């Protein structure tokens, strides 16, 4: 039975006992983290709690068995509202440091090592604790930081949960409504857009520009091509006026089809590829990493290239080409216009399938 005691007993740092201890702490933490109390679960955070409890009973591990490295995706947070959010994060850190220094200088009886550990635990900042321990000058200082962290961490987690519940109550946030809003947004963004042709028959919109039509319909759509009464096909812009008898080639969401038809006119069958014109449709692949995360509207396709983007194909799914849609590496833009303008845009966005076959560390 000695081998079993050596394997699962406290105080052993052999490879086998360390792996068993890691396995137990992780499995028990994940299992307990799924339990809900008052509708709240701690998730994987419970793994750390189990580790603290096991350490209290004398269990230790060999630090050479497993090594970890933390590398947060910092720059990706700047894609949307990241500057403000990271600025608030820096402000919170500065306040924490100011509070710790105030306690250190005003109290005078608490060591800075313990305060640093308490600060890291209170904000559940494990990487911060690791960084502080690397700068410590002695093993004793490292242990004091760890004890301060372990003492403050449970209250730090509970405090964050309580603060979120208080904010939820103050602003009367219903979790079900928020989840439904997110699901509706995801479903709407993944709906395959419809490609339809209409004839303008509504006299009430005669002379209205496409920009004004957007305001009337209050939905996203792209008019790819427009054929006037003279049979000439043009690439419309937001300032292009609609007239009764015009035929338009539209990309629109399925939910807005009836609304569009009620305002514009009846749907028609028309093969735009057979119409003799200088307007062509091509696909351009985004392979320049600097456009990853850039809104489609920032490309200024109308003003800079006289082009219309009708839809974006992402991983086999067609998305409506709305101005706020953020591009990703590998997106295929369906653009309509003159061949020379399409070629110029292709050079700008990359349009190189070879580059997609190579790992791109910046995008990752």
CSV table of C-alpha atoms in Angstrom, one decimal:
chain,number,residue,atom,x,y,z
A,1,UNK,CA,0.0,0.0,0.0
A,2,UNK,CA,3.0,2.3,0.3
A,3,UNK,CA,3.0,2.9,-3.5
A,4,UNK,CA,-0.6,4.1,-3.2
A,5,UNK,CA,0.2,6.4,-0.3
A,6,UNK,CA,3.2,7.8,-2.3
A,7,UNK,CA,0.9,8.3,-5.3
A,8,UNK,CA,-2.0,10.1,-3.7
A,9,UNK,CA,-0.6,11.3,-0.3
A,10,UNK,CA,0.4,14.9,0.4
A,11,UNK,CA,3.9,16.1,0.3
A,12,UNK,CA,5.1,14.0,-2.7
A,13,UNK,CA,6.6,15.7,-5.8
A,14,UNK,CA,7.3,12.7,-8.0
A,15,UNK,CA,6.2,12.8,-11.6
A,16,UNK,CA,3.3,10.3,-11.1
A,17,UNK,CA,1.9,11.9,-8.0
A,18,UNK,CA,2.1,15.4,-9.6
A,19,UNK,CA,0.2,14.3,-12.6
A,20,UNK,CA,-2.4,12.5,-10.5
A,21,UNK,CA,-2.8,15.7,-8.4
A,22,UNK,CA,-3.1,17.9,-11.5
A,23,UNK,CA,-5.7,15.5,-12.9
A,24,UNK,CA,-7.8,15.5,-9.8
A,25,UNK,CA,-7.7,19.2,-9.2
A,26,UNK,CA,-8.7,19.9,-12.8
A,27,UNK,CA,-11.4,17.3,-13.0
A,28,UNK,CA,-12.9,18.2,-9.6
A,29,UNK,CA,-12.7,21.9,-10.4
A,30,UNK,CA,-14.5,21.5,-13.7
A,31,UNK,CA,-17.2,19.3,-12.1
A,32,UNK,CA,-17.8,21.6,-9.2
A,33,UNK,CA,-17.7,24.6,-11.5
A,34,UNK,CA,-20.8,23.3,-13.3
A,35,UNK,CA,-22.8,23.4,-10.1
A,36,UNK,CA,-25.1,26.4,-9.9
A,37,UNK,CA,-26.0,28.2,-6.7
A,38,UNK,CA,-28.8,30.8,-7.1
A,39,UNK,CA,-28.3,30.5,-10.9
A,40,UNK,CA,-24.6,31.3,-10.7
A,41,UNK,CA,-21.7,28.9,-11.4
A,42,UNK,CA,-18.0,29.7,-11.1
A,43,UNK,CA,-17.0,27.6,-14.2
A,44,UNK,CA,-13.3,26.8,-14.6
A,45,UNK,CA,-12.5,29.3,-11.8
A,46,UNK,CA,-13.3,26.5,-9.4
A,47,UNK,CA,-10.2,24.7,-10.5
A,48,UNK,CA,-8.1,27.3,-8.7
A,49,UNK,CA,-10.3,26.9,-5.5
A,50,UNK,CA,-9.7,23.2,-5.5
A,51,UNK,CA,-6.0,23.8,-5.9
A,52,UNK,CA,-6.0,26.2,-2.9
A,53,UNK,CA,-7.8,23.6,-0.8
A,54,UNK,CA,-5.4,20.9,-1.8
A,55,UNK,CA,-2.5,23.1,-1.0
A,56,UNK,CA,-4.0,23.8,2.5
A,57,UNK,CA,-3.8,20.1,3.2
A,58,UNK,CA,-0.2,19.8,2.3
A,59,UNK,CA,-0.3,18.8,-1.4
A,60,UNK,CA,2.5,20.2,-3.5
A,61,UNK,CA,3.6,19.7,-7.1
A,62,UNK,CA,6.9,19.5,-8.9
A,63,UNK,CA,7.2,22.9,-10.7
A,64,UNK,CA,9.3,21.3,-13.4
A,65,UNK,CA,6.6,19.0,-14.6
A,66,UNK,CA,4.4,21.6,-16.4
A,67,UNK,CA,5.2,25.1,-17.5
A,68,UNK,CA,2.7,27.6,-18.7
A,69,UNK,CA,2.9,30.8,-20.8
A,70,UNK,CA,0.3,33.5,-20.9
A,71,UNK,CA,0.1,35.6,-24.0
A,72,UNK,CA,-3.1,37.7,-24.2
A,73,UNK,CA,-4.4,38.9,-27.5
A,74,UNK,CA,-3.9,42.6,-26.8
A,75,UNK,CA,-4.1,44.2,-30.2
A,76,UNK,CA,-7.2,42.4,-31.3
A,77,UNK,CA,-9.2,44.2,-28.6
A,78,UNK,CA,-8.7,47.5,-30.4
A,79,UNK,CA,-10.9,46.4,-33.3
A,80,UNK,CA,-14.1,47.8,-31.9
A,81,UNK,CA,-14.2,50.2,-28.9
A,82,UNK,CA,-10.9,48.7,-27.7
A,83,UNK,CA,-9.2,52.1,-26.9
A,84,UNK,CA,-11.9,53.1,-24.5
A,85,UNK,CA,-12.1,49.6,-22.8
A,86,UNK,CA,-8.3,49.3,-22.5
A,87,UNK,CA,-8.1,52.9,-21.2
A,88,UNK,CA,-10.7,52.0,-18.4
A,89,UNK,CA,-8.6,48.8,-17.7
A,90,UNK,CA,-5.5,50.9,-17.2
A,91,UNK,CA,-7.4,53.3,-15.0
A,92,UNK,CA,-8.6,50.4,-12.8
A,93,UNK,CA,-5.0,49.1,-12.5
A,94,UNK,CA,-3.8,52.5,-11.6
A,95,UNK,CA,-6.4,52.8,-8.8
A,96,UNK,CA,-5.4,49.4,-7.5
A,97,UNK,CA,-1.8,50.4,-7.3
A,98,UNK,CA,-2.7,53.7,-5.7
A,99,UNK,CA,-4.7,51.9,-3.0
A,100,UNK,CA,-1.9,49.4,-2.3
A,101,UNK,CA,0.7,52.2,-2.0
A,102,UNK,CA,-1.6,54.2,0.3
A,103,UNK,CA,-2.0,51.2,2.6
A,104,UNK,CA,1.7,50.5,2.6
A,105,UNK,CA,2.7,54.1,3.5
A,106,UNK,CA,-0.2,54.9,5.8
A,107,UNK,CA,-0.3,51.6,7.7
A,108,UNK,CA,3.5,50.9,7.7
A,109,UNK,CA,3.1,47.5,9.2
A,110,UNK,CA,2.2,45.5,6.1
A,111,UNK,CA,5.0,44.3,3.8
A,112,UNK,CA,4.8,45.2,0.1
A,113,UNK,CA,5.1,41.6,-0.8
A,114,UNK,CA,1.9,40.7,1.0
A,115,UNK,CA,0.1,43.7,-0.5
A,116,UNK,CA,1.1,42.8,-4.0
A,117,UNK,CA,-0.2,39.3,-3.5
A,118,UNK,CA,-3.5,40.6,-2.0
A,119,UNK,CA,-3.9,43.0,-4.9
A,120,UNK,CA,-3.4,40.3,-7.5
A,121,UNK,CA,-5.9,38.0,-5.7
A,122,UNK,CA,-8.5,40.7,-5.2
A,123,UNK,CA,-8.7,41.4,-9.0
A,124,UNK,CA,-8.1,37.7,-9.8
A,125,UNK,CA,-5.0,38.6,-11.8
A,126,UNK,CA,-2.9,35.4,-11.9
A,127,UNK,CA,-0.5,36.7,-14.7
A,128,UNK,CA,0.1,39.8,-12.5
A,129,UNK,CA,1.1,37.6,-9.6
A,130,UNK,CA,3.5,35.6,-11.8
A,131,UNK,CA,5.1,38.7,-13.0
A,132,UNK,CA,5.5,40.1,-9.5
A,133,UNK,CA,7.0,36.8,-8.3
A,134,UNK,CA,9.6,36.8,-11.1
A,135,UNK,CA,10.9,40.2,-9.8
A,136,UNK,CA,11.0,39.0,-6.2
A,137,UNK,CA,14.4,38.8,-4.7
A,138,UNK,CA,13.9,35.8,-2.4
A,139,UNK,CA,11.9,32.6,-2.0
A,140,UNK,CA,10.3,34.0,1.2
A,141,UNK,CA,8.9,37.0,-0.8
A,142,UNK,CA,7.5,34.7,-3.4
A,143,UNK,CA,5.7,32.6,-0.7
A,144,UNK,CA,4.3,35.7,1.0
A,145,UNK,CA,2.9,36.9,-2.4
A,146,UNK,CA,1.3,33.5,-3.0
A,147,UNK,CA,-0.3,33.4,0.5
A,148,UNK,CA,-1.7,36.9,0.0
A,149,UNK,CA,-3.0,36.0,-3.4
A,150,UNK,CA,-4.7,32.8,-2.0
A,151,UNK,CA,-6.3,34.7,0.8
A,152,UNK,CA,-7.8,37.4,-1.4
A,153,UNK,CA,-8.7,35.4,-4.5
A,154,UNK,CA,-12.0,33.8,-3.1
A,155,UNK,CA,-13.3,37.2,-2.0
A,156,UNK,CA,-12.2,38.7,-5.3
A,157,UNK,CA,-14.3,36.3,-7.2
A,158,UNK,CA,-17.3,36.7,-4.9
A,159,UNK,CA,-16.9,40.5,-5.1
A,160,UNK,CA,-17.0,40.5,-8.9
A,161,UNK,CA,-20.0,38.3,-9.0
A,162,UNK,CA,-21.9,40.5,-6.5
A,163,UNK,CA,-21.0,43.6,-8.4
A,164,UNK,CA,-22.3,42.2,-11.6
A,165,UNK,CA,-25.6,41.2,-9.9
A,166,UNK,CA,-25.9,44.7,-8.4
A,167,UNK,CA,-25.3,46.3,-11.9
A,168,UNK,CA,-27.8,43.9,-13.4
A,169,UNK,CA,-30.4,44.9,-10.8
A,170,UNK,CA,-29.7,48.7,-11.1
A,171,UNK,CA,-30.1,48.8,-14.9
A,172,UNK,CA,-32.9,46.2,-14.8
A,173,UNK,CA,-31.1,43.9,-17.3
A,174,UNK,CA,-32.9,40.7,-18.3
A,175,UNK,CA,-30.5,38.0,-19.2
A,176,UNK,CA,-33.1,36.2,-21.4
A,177,UNK,CA,-33.6,39.4,-23.5
A,178,UNK,CA,-29.9,40.0,-23.9
A,179,UNK,CA,-29.3,36.4,-25.1
A,180,UNK,CA,-32.3,36.6,-27.5
A,181,UNK,CA,-30.9,39.9,-28.9
A,182,UNK,CA,-27.5,38.4,-29.5
A,183,UNK,CA,-29.0,35.3,-31.1
A,184,UNK,CA,-31.2,37.4,-33.4
A,185,UNK,CA,-28.2,39.5,-34.4
A,186,UNK,CA,-26.1,36.3,-35.2
A,187,UNK,CA,-29.0,34.8,-37.1
A,188,UNK,CA,-29.6,38.0,-39.1
A,189,UNK,CA,-25.9,38.2,-40.0
A,190,UNK,CA,-25.8,34.6,-41.2
A,191,UNK,CA,-28.9,34.7,-43.3
A,192,UNK,CA,-28.1,34.2,-47.0
A,193,UNK,CA,-29.0,37.4,-48.9
A,194,UNK,CA,-31.4,37.3,-51.8
A,195,UNK,CA,-30.4,38.5,-55.3
A,196,UNK,CA,-33.5,39.9,-57.0
A,197,UNK,CA,-34.5,42.2,-59.8
A,198,UNK,CA,-37.3,44.8,-59.5
A,199,UNK,CA,-39.0,47.3,-61.7
A,200,UNK,CA,-39.8,50.7,-60.2
A,201,UNK,CA,-43.5,51.2,-60.4
A,202,UNK,CA,-44.3,53.3,-57.3
A,203,UNK,CA,-44.8,56.9,-58.4
A,204,UNK,CA,-44.3,58.1,-54.9
A,205,UNK,CA,-40.6,57.3,-55.0
A,206,UNK,CA,-40.0,58.8,-58.5
A,207,UNK,CA,-37.0,61.1,-58.2
A,208,UNK,CA,-35.9,59.8,-54.8
A,209,UNK,CA,-32.2,59.0,-54.4
A,210,UNK,CA,-31.0,55.6,-53.1
A,211,UNK,CA,-29.9,57.4,-49.9
A,212,UNK,CA,-33.4,58.6,-49.4
A,213,UNK,CA,-34.7,55.1,-50.2
A,214,UNK,CA,-32.5,53.7,-47.4
A,215,UNK,CA,-34.1,56.2,-45.0
A,216,UNK,CA,-37.6,55.2,-46.1
A,217,UNK,CA,-37.1,51.4,-45.9
A,218,UNK,CA,-34.8,51.4,-42.9
A,219,UNK,CA,-33.0,48.2,-43.9
A,220,UNK,CA,-29.7,47.1,-45.4
A,221,UNK,CA,-29.7,46.5,-49.2
A,222,UNK,CA,-27.3,47.0,-52.1
A,223,UNK,CA,-28.4,48.1,-55.6
A,224,UNK,CA,-25.8,46.4,-57.8
A,225,UNK,CA,-26.9,47.7,-61.2
A,226,UNK,CA,-29.6,50.0,-62.6
A,227,UNK,CA,-31.0,50.1,-66.1
A,228,UNK,CA,-32.8,53.3,-67.1
A,229,UNK,CA,-35.5,53.8,-69.6
A,230,UNK,CA,-32.9,54.2,-72.3
A,231,UNK,CA,-31.5,50.7,-71.7
A,232,UNK,CA,-28.2,51.9,-70.3
A,233,UNK,CA,-26.8,50.1,-67.4
A,234,UNK,CA,-25.0,52.1,-64.7
A,235,UNK,CA,-23.4,51.5,-61.3
A,236,UNK,CA,-25.6,53.5,-59.0
A,237,UNK,CA,-24.4,55.5,-56.0
A,238,UNK,CA,-26.2,56.9,-53.0
A,239,UNK,CA,-27.0,60.1,-55.1
A,240,UNK,CA,-28.5,58.2,-58.0
A,241,UNK,CA,-32.2,58.9,-58.5
A,242,UNK,CA,-34.8,56.3,-59.2
A,243,UNK,CA,-37.5,56.8,-61.8
A,244,UNK,CA,-40.6,54.8,-62.7
A,245,UNK,CA,-39.7,52.2,-65.3
A,246,UNK,CA,-36.1,51.7,-64.0
A,247,UNK,CA,-35.0,48.2,-63.5
A,248,UNK,CA,-32.6,47.4,-60.5
A,249,UNK,CA,-30.5,44.5,-59.5
A,250,UNK,CA,-30.7,44.2,-55.7
A,251,UNK,CA,-29.1,42.2,-52.9
A,252,UNK,CA,-31.3,42.2,-49.8
A,253,UNK,CA,-31.9,40.2,-46.7
A,254,UNK,CA,-34.8,37.6,-46.8
A,255,UNK,CA,-36.7,39.4,-44.0
A,256,UNK,CA,-36.9,42.6,-46.0
A,257,UNK,CA,-38.0,41.3,-49.3
A,258,UNK,CA,-41.7,42.0,-48.9
A,259,UNK,CA,-41.0,45.5,-47.5
A,260,UNK,CA,-38.8,46.3,-50.5
A,261,UNK,CA,-41.4,45.0,-52.9
A,262,UNK,CA,-44.1,47.0,-51.3
A,263,UNK,CA,-42.2,50.3,-51.7
A,264,UNK,CA,-40.4,49.8,-55.0
A,265,UNK,CA,-42.6,47.7,-57.2
A,266,UNK,CA,-43.0,44.1,-58.5
A,267,UNK,CA,-40.2,41.6,-58.9
A,268,UNK,CA,-39.1,40.7,-62.4
A,269,UNK,CA,-37.1,38.0,-64.1
A,270,UNK,CA,-34.0,39.4,-65.8
A,271,UNK,CA,-30.6,37.9,-66.8
A,272,UNK,CA,-28.2,40.8,-66.2
A,273,UNK,CA,-25.3,38.9,-67.7
A,274,UNK,CA,-27.0,39.0,-71.1
A,275,UNK,CA,-27.4,42.8,-71.0
A,276,UNK,CA,-24.8,44.5,-73.2
A,277,UNK,CA,-22.9,46.9,-70.9
A,278,UNK,CA,-19.5,47.8,-69.6
A,279,UNK,CA,-20.4,46.5,-66.1
A,280,UNK,CA,-18.8,43.3,-64.9
A,281,UNK,CA,-19.1,41.2,-61.8
A,282,UNK,CA,-16.0,39.7,-60.2
A,283,UNK,CA,-14.8,38.1,-56.9
A,284,UNK,CA,-11.9,39.6,-55.0
A,285,UNK,CA,-10.2,37.8,-52.1
A,286,UNK,CA,-9.0,39.7,-49.1
A,287,UNK,CA,-5.4,38.6,-48.5
A,288,UNK,CA,-3.8,41.8,-47.2
A,289,UNK,CA,-3.6,41.4,-43.4
A,290,UNK,CA,-3.9,45.2,-42.8
A,291,UNK,CA,-7.6,45.0,-43.9
A,292,UNK,CA,-8.4,42.3,-41.3
A,293,UNK,CA,-11.1,43.8,-39.1
A,294,UNK,CA,-11.6,46.9,-41.3
A,295,UNK,CA,-15.3,47.9,-41.9
A,296,UNK,CA,-16.4,47.4,-45.5
A,297,UNK,CA,-17.5,51.0,-45.7
A,298,UNK,CA,-14.0,52.3,-45.0
A,299,UNK,CA,-12.9,51.0,-48.4
A,300,UNK,CA,-14.9,53.9,-50.1
A,301,UNK,CA,-15.7,51.7,-53.1
A,302,UNK,CA,-18.1,54.2,-54.6
A,303,UNK,CA,-15.9,57.3,-54.4
A,304,UNK,CA,-12.5,55.7,-55.0
A,305,UNK,CA,-13.3,52.9,-57.5
A,306,UNK,CA,-16.9,53.5,-58.8
A,307,UNK,CA,-17.7,50.0,-57.7
A,308,UNK,CA,-20.5,48.3,-55.8
A,309,UNK,CA,-19.9,45.4,-53.4
A,310,UNK,CA,-23.1,43.3,-53.4
A,311,UNK,CA,-22.2,40.5,-51.0
A,312,UNK,CA,-19.3,39.0,-49.0
A,313,UNK,CA,-18.7,35.3,-49.0
A,314,UNK,CA,-17.1,34.1,-45.7
A,315,UNK,CA,-16.3,30.4,-45.3
A,316,UNK,CA,-19.0,29.5,-47.9
A,317,UNK,CA,-21.7,31.7,-46.4
A,318,UNK,CA,-22.9,34.8,-48.2
A,319,UNK,CA,-23.3,37.9,-46.1
A,320,UNK,CA,-25.0,41.1,-47.1
A,321,UNK,CA,-22.4,43.8,-47.9
A,322,UNK,CA,-23.4,46.3,-45.3
A,323,UNK,CA,-21.0,49.2,-44.5
A,324,UNK,CA,-20.4,48.0,-40.9
A,325,UNK,CA,-19.5,44.5,-41.9
A,326,UNK,CA,-15.9,43.9,-40.8
A,327,UNK,CA,-13.6,42.2,-43.2
A,328,UNK,CA,-11.6,39.1,-42.4
A,329,UNK,CA,-8.7,37.4,-44.2
A,330,UNK,CA,-10.1,35.1,-46.9
A,331,UNK,CA,-13.3,37.0,-47.4
A,332,UNK,CA,-14.5,37.0,-51.0
A,333,UNK,CA,-16.0,40.3,-52.1
A,334,UNK,CA,-18.4,40.2,-55.1
A,335,UNK,CA,-17.9,43.6,-56.7
A,336,UNK,CA,-19.6,45.1,-59.8
A,337,UNK,CA,-18.2,47.8,-62.1
A,338,UNK,CA,-15.6,48.4,-64.7
A,339,UNK,CA,-12.8,45.8,-65.1
A,340,UNK,CA,-10.0,48.3,-64.7
A,341,UNK,CA,-11.5,49.6,-61.4
A,342,UNK,CA,-12.0,46.0,-60.2
A,343,UNK,CA,-8.4,45.2,-61.0
A,344,UNK,CA,-7.2,48.3,-59.0
A,345,UNK,CA,-9.3,47.1,-56.0
A,346,UNK,CA,-7.9,43.6,-56.4
A,347,UNK,CA,-4.3,44.9,-56.1
A,348,UNK,CA,-5.2,46.9,-53.0
A,349,UNK,CA,-6.9,43.9,-51.2
A,350,UNK,CA,-4.3,41.4,-52.3
A,351,UNK,CA,-6.5,38.9,-54.2
A,352,UNK,CA,-3.8,36.2,-54.0
A,353,UNK,CA,-4.9,32.7,-53.2
A,354,UNK,CA,-1.2,31.8,-52.7
A,355,UNK,CA,-1.1,34.0,-49.6
A,356,UNK,CA,-4.0,32.2,-48.0
A,357,UNK,CA,-2.0,29.0,-48.1
A,358,UNK,CA,0.7,30.6,-45.9
A,359,UNK,CA,0.3,31.1,-42.1
A,360,UNK,CA,-0.3,34.7,-41.2
A,361,UNK,CA,0.9,35.3,-37.6
A,362,UNK,CA,-0.4,38.9,-37.5
A,363,UNK,CA,-3.9,37.7,-38.2
A,364,UNK,CA,-3.7,34.8,-35.7
